[in-house]
Amino acid sequence: MRALVIDDSRAIRLILGQILKALKFEVIEAGHGLEALERLKESGPLDLALVDWNMPEMNGFEFVCEVRKDDQYKDMKLMMVTTETEMAQVIKALEAGANEYVMKPFTKDMIVEKLTLMGLELD
Amino acid sequence: MAINPADFDFISKIVREQCAIVLEKGKEYLVDSRLMPLVHQEKLESIENLVRKIKSDPRGSLKDAVIEAMTTNETSFFRDIHPFETLKKEILPELIEKRKTKKELNIWCGASSSGQEPYSLVMLLKNDFPQLNSWKLSFSASDISNQMLNRCKSGIYSQLEINRGLPAPLMVKYFERIGTEWQVKEDLRKMIQFRIINLSEAWPMIPPVDLLMMRNVLIYFDVEMKKNILGRIRKLLRPDGYLFLGAAETTLNLDENFERMPFKQSGCYRLKQG
């Protein structure tokens, strides 16, 4: 499986990338939404994207909206991984088409449980 | 069964020294519940034996395993997911069909701990089986610890806990944010009757049960008590009711009146038919 990790923090990309690689994902990284859209154009549809909310250039919410406009990505699972913890933000992300939502700080177990909830078959 | 005071002091001391977590008196139940899986994993008989083994090899890895067990919270909503999938796809539709005339369903969660299991189940009922709104639903959730029961009743969870296994759409639907914490909405909390029940002692009057969740609790008892508890479950469970044990638990060699259902990693049992 292939996943995109989108976060402006290199450290967070590294941690999430390690978790996903341990689950046998091929991982692509991007530092903001616009870069992520570029990576997606190169890679084609992926299985999963972990998406931070607050990033420069294009934030995670805008990225989710953009991805959900394009039918070729309809099966791609999108999970917000963010410090935004207001209920209104969770609702906004889900309504825009995010499948899941994790509030930072996170642990490996949390990520794995949420991936399972989205129906991804993990090793 | 319960940890003795000297062993509790010993465990408290190493946990405090290694990770500055203070285990005050009254937290014996927590040490019991966290260390018994390790006791079984190490093929030991009791926490007493575990403590003895650590003392005999203070630099060994067992001490680290104790620290890890004491500091890792394994509880999550929809824990192990498979039993809940089985409930959703197989067991609840069957029970609802069979009880559609009387419109009554009795459920008991026998080891509710901090409440994630009963609340997961009640969310499943409410979200996926709205027809039950007009049914007489009796839902009991019990635990041995008064402290845990009060937590259950409050339905309040930290951000870390809410992140564990709870689908975001259900969080949005059934929780409210209270400051930095999250609380199960009142209508769900009211659906569950929380009570203290010590499984190894006499049980209070419980109506015949259609669905009994007893996951990951038999492991804390010796063989005789496991047999005793399964015997009482047998009498309590309706002939066509279902029992859920932990995926690694079994009735095999304990009570031959149960049969395991062929659902993936669900630990689902019923009484042998016919």
Coordinates of C-alpha atoms in Angstrom, one line a residue:
Chain A
M1 CA 0.0 0.0 0.0
R2 CA 1.1 3.6 -0.6
A3 CA 0.5 6.6 1.7
L4 CA 1.1 10.3 1.6
V5 CA 2.2 12.0 4.9
I6 CA 1.4 15.8 4.8
D7 CA 2.8 17.9 7.6
D8 CA 4.9 21.0 7.8
S9 CA 6.9 19.5 10.6
R10 CA 9.7 17.3 9.4
A11 CA 9.8 15.5 12.8
I12 CA 6.1 14.6 12.6
R13 CA 6.5 13.4 9.0
L14 CA 9.4 11.2 10.1
I15 CA 7.4 9.7 13.0
L16 CA 4.3 9.1 11.0
G17 CA 6.4 7.8 8.1
Q18 CA 8.1 5.3 10.5
I19 CA 4.8 4.0 11.8
L20 CA 3.5 3.5 8.3
K21 CA 6.7 1.9 7.0
A22 CA 6.6 -0.6 9.8
L23 CA 3.1 -1.5 8.5
K24 CA 4.6 -2.1 5.1
F25 CA 3.4 1.2 3.5
E26 CA 5.4 2.9 0.8
V27 CA 5.5 6.5 2.1
I28 CA 5.6 9.8 0.2
E29 CA 6.0 13.1 2.1
A30 CA 4.8 16.6 1.5
G31 CA 5.3 19.8 3.6
H32 CA 1.9 21.4 2.7
G33 CA -1.3 20.9 0.7
L34 CA 0.0 22.3 -2.6
E35 CA 3.1 20.1 -2.5
A36 CA 0.9 17.1 -1.6
L37 CA -1.3 17.7 -4.7
E38 CA 1.8 17.8 -6.8
R39 CA 3.0 14.5 -5.3
L40 CA -0.4 13.0 -6.0
K41 CA -0.3 14.1 -9.7
E42 CA 3.0 12.2 -10.0
S43 CA 2.0 9.1 -8.0
G44 CA -1.7 8.7 -9.0
P45 CA -4.3 7.6 -6.5
L46 CA -2.8 6.3 -3.2
D47 CA -4.4 4.2 -0.4
L48 CA -4.1 6.8 2.3
A49 CA -3.1 10.3 3.2
L50 CA -2.4 11.5 6.8
V51 CA -3.1 15.2 6.8
D52 CA -2.1 18.0 9.2
W53 CA -4.5 21.0 9.3
N54 CA -2.4 24.1 9.8
M55 CA 0.3 24.3 7.1
P56 CA 1.6 27.1 4.8
E57 CA 0.6 27.5 1.1
M58 CA -2.4 25.2 1.4
N59 CA -3.8 23.9 4.7
G60 CA -5.0 20.3 5.3
F61 CA -8.7 21.2 5.2
E62 CA -8.3 22.8 1.7
F63 CA -6.3 19.8 0.6
V64 CA -9.1 17.4 1.6
C65 CA -11.6 19.6 -0.3
E66 CA -9.4 19.5 -3.4
V67 CA -8.9 15.8 -3.3
R68 CA -12.6 15.1 -2.8
K69 CA -13.4 17.1 -5.9
D70 CA -11.5 14.7 -8.1
D71 CA -13.3 11.4 -8.6
Q72 CA -10.1 9.4 -9.3
Y73 CA -9.2 9.8 -5.6
K74 CA -12.6 8.7 -4.3
D75 CA -11.3 5.5 -2.7
M76 CA -8.3 7.2 -1.0
K77 CA -8.7 7.2 2.8
L78 CA -8.0 10.7 4.3
M79 CA -7.2 11.0 8.0
M80 CA -6.6 14.4 9.7
V81 CA -3.8 14.3 12.2
T82 CA -3.9 17.7 13.8
T83 CA -3.7 19.9 16.9
E84 CA -7.2 21.2 16.0
T85 CA -9.4 19.7 18.8
E86 CA -12.6 21.7 18.6
M87 CA -15.7 19.7 17.8
A88 CA -16.6 22.2 15.0
Q89 CA -13.3 21.5 13.3
V90 CA -13.8 17.7 13.5
I91 CA -17.3 18.1 11.9
K92 CA -16.0 20.4 9.2
A93 CA -13.3 17.9 8.2
L94 CA -15.7 15.0 8.1
E95 CA -18.2 16.9 6.1
A96 CA -15.5 17.9 3.6
G97 CA -14.7 14.2 3.1
A98 CA -12.1 13.2 5.7
N99 CA -12.6 9.6 6.8
E100 CA -11.0 9.8 10.2
Y101 CA -9.6 12.3 12.7
V102 CA -6.7 12.0 15.2
M103 CA -5.9 14.8 17.6
K104 CA -2.3 15.3 18.4
P105 CA -0.4 14.1 20.4
F106 CA -0.8 10.7 19.0
T107 CA 0.7 7.3 19.6
K108 CA 1.4 4.4 17.2
D109 CA -1.5 2.4 18.7
M110 CA -3.9 5.3 18.0
I111 CA -2.8 5.5 14.3
V112 CA -3.0 1.7 13.8
E113 CA -6.5 1.5 15.4
K114 CA -7.8 4.3 13.2
L115 CA -6.3 2.8 10.0
T116 CA -8.1 -0.5 10.9
L117 CA -11.3 1.4 11.5
M118 CA -11.0 2.8 7.9
G119 CA -10.9 -0.8 6.7
L120 CA -7.2 -0.8 5.6
E121 CA -5.9 -4.3 5.8
L122 CA -2.7 -4.0 7.8
D123 CA 0.2 -6.5 8.1
Chain B
M1 CA -6.2 -13.3 43.6
A2 CA -5.7 -9.8 44.9
I3 CA -2.2 -8.5 45.3
N4 CA -0.9 -8.6 48.9
P5 CA 0.2 -5.4 50.6
A6 CA 4.0 -6.2 50.5
D7 CA 3.9 -7.0 46.8
F8 CA 1.9 -3.8 46.2
D9 CA 4.5 -1.8 48.0
F10 CA 7.2 -3.4 46.0
I11 CA 5.5 -2.7 42.6
S12 CA 4.7 0.8 43.7
K13 CA 8.3 1.4 44.6
I14 CA 9.8 0.3 41.3
V15 CA 7.1 2.2 39.3
R16 CA 7.8 5.3 41.3
E17 CA 11.6 4.9 41.0
Q18 CA 11.5 4.2 37.3
C19 CA 8.9 6.5 36.0
A20 CA 7.7 8.7 38.8
I21 CA 4.2 7.4 38.8
V22 CA 2.8 7.2 42.3
L23 CA 0.5 4.3 43.0
E24 CA -1.4 5.2 46.2
K25 CA -3.1 2.6 48.4
G26 CA -6.5 1.9 46.8
K27 CA -4.9 1.3 43.4
E28 CA -4.4 -2.4 44.1
Y29 CA -7.1 -3.2 41.5
L30 CA -5.1 -1.3 38.9
V31 CA -1.9 -3.3 39.6
D32 CA -3.9 -6.5 39.5
S33 CA -5.5 -5.7 36.2
R34 CA -2.3 -4.5 34.5
L35 CA 0.0 -7.2 35.8
M36 CA -2.1 -10.4 35.4
P37 CA -1.6 -10.6 31.6
L38 CA 2.1 -10.5 32.3
V39 CA 1.8 -13.1 34.9
H40 CA 0.1 -15.4 32.4
Q41 CA 2.5 -14.5 29.6
E42 CA 5.4 -15.5 31.9
K43 CA 3.5 -18.7 32.8
L44 CA 3.5 -17.8 36.5
E45 CA 0.8 -18.5 39.0
S46 CA 0.4 -15.1 40.7
I47 CA 1.7 -11.6 41.1
E48 CA 3.5 -12.9 44.2
N49 CA 5.5 -15.2 42.0
L50 CA 6.2 -12.4 39.6
V51 CA 7.5 -10.2 42.4
R52 CA 9.7 -13.1 43.6
K53 CA 11.1 -13.6 40.1
I54 CA 12.0 -9.9 39.8
K55 CA 13.6 -9.9 43.2
S56 CA 15.8 -12.9 42.3
D57 CA 17.0 -11.1 39.1
P58 CA 16.7 -7.3 39.7
R59 CA 18.5 -6.4 36.5
G60 CA 16.5 -8.8 34.4
S61 CA 14.0 -7.7 31.7
L62 CA 11.0 -8.6 33.8
K63 CA 11.2 -5.4 35.7
D64 CA 11.0 -3.4 32.5
A65 CA 8.0 -5.5 31.4
V66 CA 6.3 -4.5 34.7
I67 CA 7.0 -0.8 34.1
E68 CA 5.6 -1.1 30.6
A69 CA 2.5 -2.9 31.8
M70 CA 1.9 -0.3 34.5
T71 CA 2.3 2.7 32.2
T72 CA 0.6 1.5 29.0
N73 CA -3.1 2.0 28.8
E74 CA -4.5 -0.8 26.5
T75 CA -8.1 0.2 26.8
S76 CA -9.8 1.6 23.8
F77 CA -13.2 2.0 22.3
F78 CA -14.2 -0.9 20.0
R79 CA -11.3 -2.8 21.3
D80 CA -10.1 -5.6 19.0
I81 CA -12.8 -4.4 16.5
H82 CA -13.7 -8.0 15.4
P83 CA -16.2 -8.8 18.2
F84 CA -18.0 -5.5 17.3
E85 CA -18.1 -6.4 13.6
T86 CA -19.5 -9.8 14.6
L87 CA -22.1 -8.1 16.8
K88 CA -23.1 -5.7 14.0
K89 CA -23.2 -8.2 11.2
E90 CA -24.3 -11.4 12.8
I91 CA -25.4 -11.5 16.4
L92 CA -27.5 -8.4 16.9
P93 CA -29.5 -8.9 13.6
E94 CA -30.2 -12.4 14.7
L95 CA -31.2 -11.5 18.3
I96 CA -33.4 -8.7 17.0
E97 CA -35.2 -11.0 14.6
K98 CA -35.7 -13.6 17.3
R99 CA -37.0 -11.1 19.9
K100 CA -39.1 -8.9 17.5
T101 CA -42.4 -10.0 19.1
K102 CA -41.5 -9.3 22.7
K103 CA -39.2 -6.4 21.8
E104 CA -36.9 -7.0 24.8
L105 CA -33.2 -7.4 24.9
N106 CA -31.0 -7.9 28.0
I107 CA -27.3 -7.1 27.8
W108 CA -24.7 -7.4 30.5
C109 CA -21.0 -6.2 30.3
G110 CA -19.4 -8.0 33.1
A111 CA -16.1 -6.2 33.3
S112 CA -16.7 -2.6 32.1
S113 CA -13.4 -1.2 33.5
S114 CA -13.3 2.5 32.5
G115 CA -16.4 2.2 30.3
Q116 CA -15.1 2.0 26.8
E117 CA -16.7 -1.4 26.1
P118 CA -20.3 -0.7 27.3
Y119 CA -20.2 2.7 25.6
S120 CA -18.9 1.2 22.4
L121 CA -21.8 -1.3 22.5
V122 CA -24.4 1.3 23.2
M123 CA -23.1 3.5 20.4
L124 CA -23.4 0.4 18.1
L125 CA -26.9 -0.2 19.2
K126 CA -28.0 3.4 18.8
N127 CA -26.2 4.0 15.5
D128 CA -26.8 0.8 13.6
F129 CA -30.1 -0.5 15.1
P130 CA -32.4 2.5 15.5
Q131 CA -35.4 0.1 15.6
L132 CA -34.3 -0.7 19.2
N133 CA -35.4 2.8 20.3
S134 CA -38.9 1.5 20.8
W135 CA -37.7 -1.7 22.6
K136 CA -37.3 -2.4 26.3
L137 CA -33.6 -2.5 26.5
S138 CA -32.0 -3.6 29.8
F139 CA -28.3 -2.9 29.7
S140 CA -26.1 -3.5 32.8
A141 CA -22.4 -2.8 33.0
S142 CA -20.5 -3.9 36.1
D143 CA -17.0 -3.7 37.5
I144 CA -15.4 -4.7 40.8
S145 CA -14.0 -1.3 41.4
N146 CA -16.1 1.6 42.7
Q147 CA -13.5 4.0 41.3
M148 CA -13.9 2.5 37.8
L149 CA -17.6 2.5 38.1
N150 CA -17.7 6.2 38.9
R151 CA -15.5 6.9 35.9
C152 CA -18.0 4.8 33.8
K153 CA -21.0 6.7 35.1
S154 CA -19.4 10.1 34.3
G155 CA -18.6 9.0 30.8
I156 CA -15.7 11.5 30.7
Y157 CA -12.6 10.7 28.7
S158 CA -9.4 12.5 28.0
Q159 CA -8.2 13.5 24.6
L160 CA -5.8 10.6 24.6
E161 CA -8.6 8.2 25.4
I162 CA -11.0 9.6 22.9
N163 CA -8.3 9.0 20.2
R164 CA -8.2 5.3 20.9
G165 CA -10.4 3.3 18.6
L166 CA -13.4 5.6 18.4
P167 CA -14.5 6.4 14.9
A168 CA -14.6 10.2 14.4
P169 CA -18.2 10.1 13.1
L170 CA -19.4 8.5 16.3
M171 CA -17.4 10.9 18.4
V172 CA -19.1 13.8 16.7
K173 CA -22.5 12.2 17.2
Y174 CA -22.3 10.9 20.7
F175 CA -19.8 13.0 22.7
E176 CA -19.7 16.6 23.9
R177 CA -16.6 18.6 24.6
I178 CA -16.3 19.6 28.3
G179 CA -13.2 21.8 28.6
T180 CA -10.2 19.7 27.5
E181 CA -12.2 16.5 28.0
W182 CA -15.0 14.7 26.2
Q183 CA -18.2 13.3 27.7
V184 CA -20.6 10.7 26.4
K185 CA -24.0 12.4 25.8
E186 CA -26.5 12.0 28.6
D187 CA -29.1 10.0 26.6
L188 CA -26.4 7.3 26.1
R189 CA -25.2 7.4 29.7
K190 CA -28.8 6.9 30.8
M191 CA -29.2 3.7 28.7
I192 CA -26.7 1.9 30.9
Q193 CA -27.2 0.8 34.5
F194 CA -23.8 0.7 36.1
R195 CA -23.3 -1.5 39.2
I196 CA -20.6 -3.1 41.3
I197 CA -20.4 -6.8 40.9
N198 CA -17.5 -9.0 42.1
L199 CA -17.6 -11.9 39.7
S200 CA -16.0 -14.3 42.1
E201 CA -18.7 -13.7 44.8
A202 CA -22.5 -14.1 44.7
W203 CA -24.1 -12.2 41.8
P204 CA -27.1 -10.0 42.4
M205 CA -30.4 -10.8 40.6
I206 CA -29.8 -10.4 36.9
P207 CA -32.6 -11.2 34.4
P208 CA -31.8 -13.9 31.8
V209 CA -29.3 -12.4 29.4
D210 CA -29.4 -12.3 25.6
L211 CA -25.9 -11.0 25.2
L212 CA -23.1 -11.2 27.8
M213 CA -19.7 -9.4 27.3
M214 CA -17.1 -11.0 29.6
R215 CA -14.0 -10.2 27.6
N216 CA -10.5 -10.5 29.1
V217 CA -11.7 -11.0 32.6
L218 CA -11.5 -14.8 33.1
I219 CA -7.7 -14.6 32.8
Y220 CA -7.6 -13.1 36.3
F221 CA -9.1 -16.2 37.9
D222 CA -7.8 -19.6 38.7
V223 CA -9.2 -22.7 36.9
E224 CA -11.8 -23.5 39.6
M225 CA -13.2 -19.9 39.7
K226 CA -13.3 -19.9 35.8
K227 CA -15.4 -23.1 35.9
N228 CA -17.6 -21.6 38.6
I229 CA -18.2 -18.4 36.7
L230 CA -18.8 -20.2 33.4
G231 CA -21.3 -22.4 35.2
R232 CA -23.2 -19.4 36.5
I233 CA -23.1 -17.8 33.0
R234 CA -24.6 -21.0 31.6
K235 CA -27.6 -20.6 33.9
L236 CA -27.9 -16.9 33.2
L237 CA -27.6 -17.0 29.4
R238 CA -30.8 -17.5 27.4
P239 CA -30.6 -20.8 25.4
D240 CA -30.1 -18.8 22.2
G241 CA -28.1 -16.0 23.8
Y242 CA -24.4 -15.2 23.1
L243 CA -21.3 -14.9 25.3
F244 CA -18.2 -13.0 24.2
L245 CA -14.9 -13.8 25.8
G246 CA -11.5 -12.3 24.9
A247 CA -10.1 -13.6 21.6
A248 CA -7.4 -15.5 23.5
E249 CA -9.8 -16.9 26.1
T250 CA -11.6 -20.2 25.9
T251 CA -14.3 -22.4 27.6
L252 CA -12.3 -25.4 26.4
N253 CA -11.5 -27.8 29.3
L254 CA -13.5 -25.6 31.6
D255 CA -17.1 -26.0 30.6
E256 CA -18.1 -28.3 27.7
N257 CA -21.6 -26.8 27.4
F258 CA -20.4 -24.0 25.2
E259 CA -19.5 -23.9 21.6
R260 CA -17.3 -21.4 19.9
M261 CA -18.9 -19.6 16.9
P262 CA -16.8 -19.4 13.7
F263 CA -16.5 -15.7 13.6
K264 CA -13.0 -14.2 13.0
Q265 CA -11.2 -13.5 16.3
S266 CA -14.4 -12.7 18.0
G267 CA -14.4 -15.0 21.0
C268 CA -18.1 -15.6 20.5
Y269 CA -19.8 -18.5 22.2
R270 CA -23.2 -20.0 22.6
L271 CA -24.6 -22.9 24.6
K272 CA -24.5 -26.1 22.7
Q273 CA -27.7 -26.6 20.8
G274 CA -30.1 -29.6 21.0

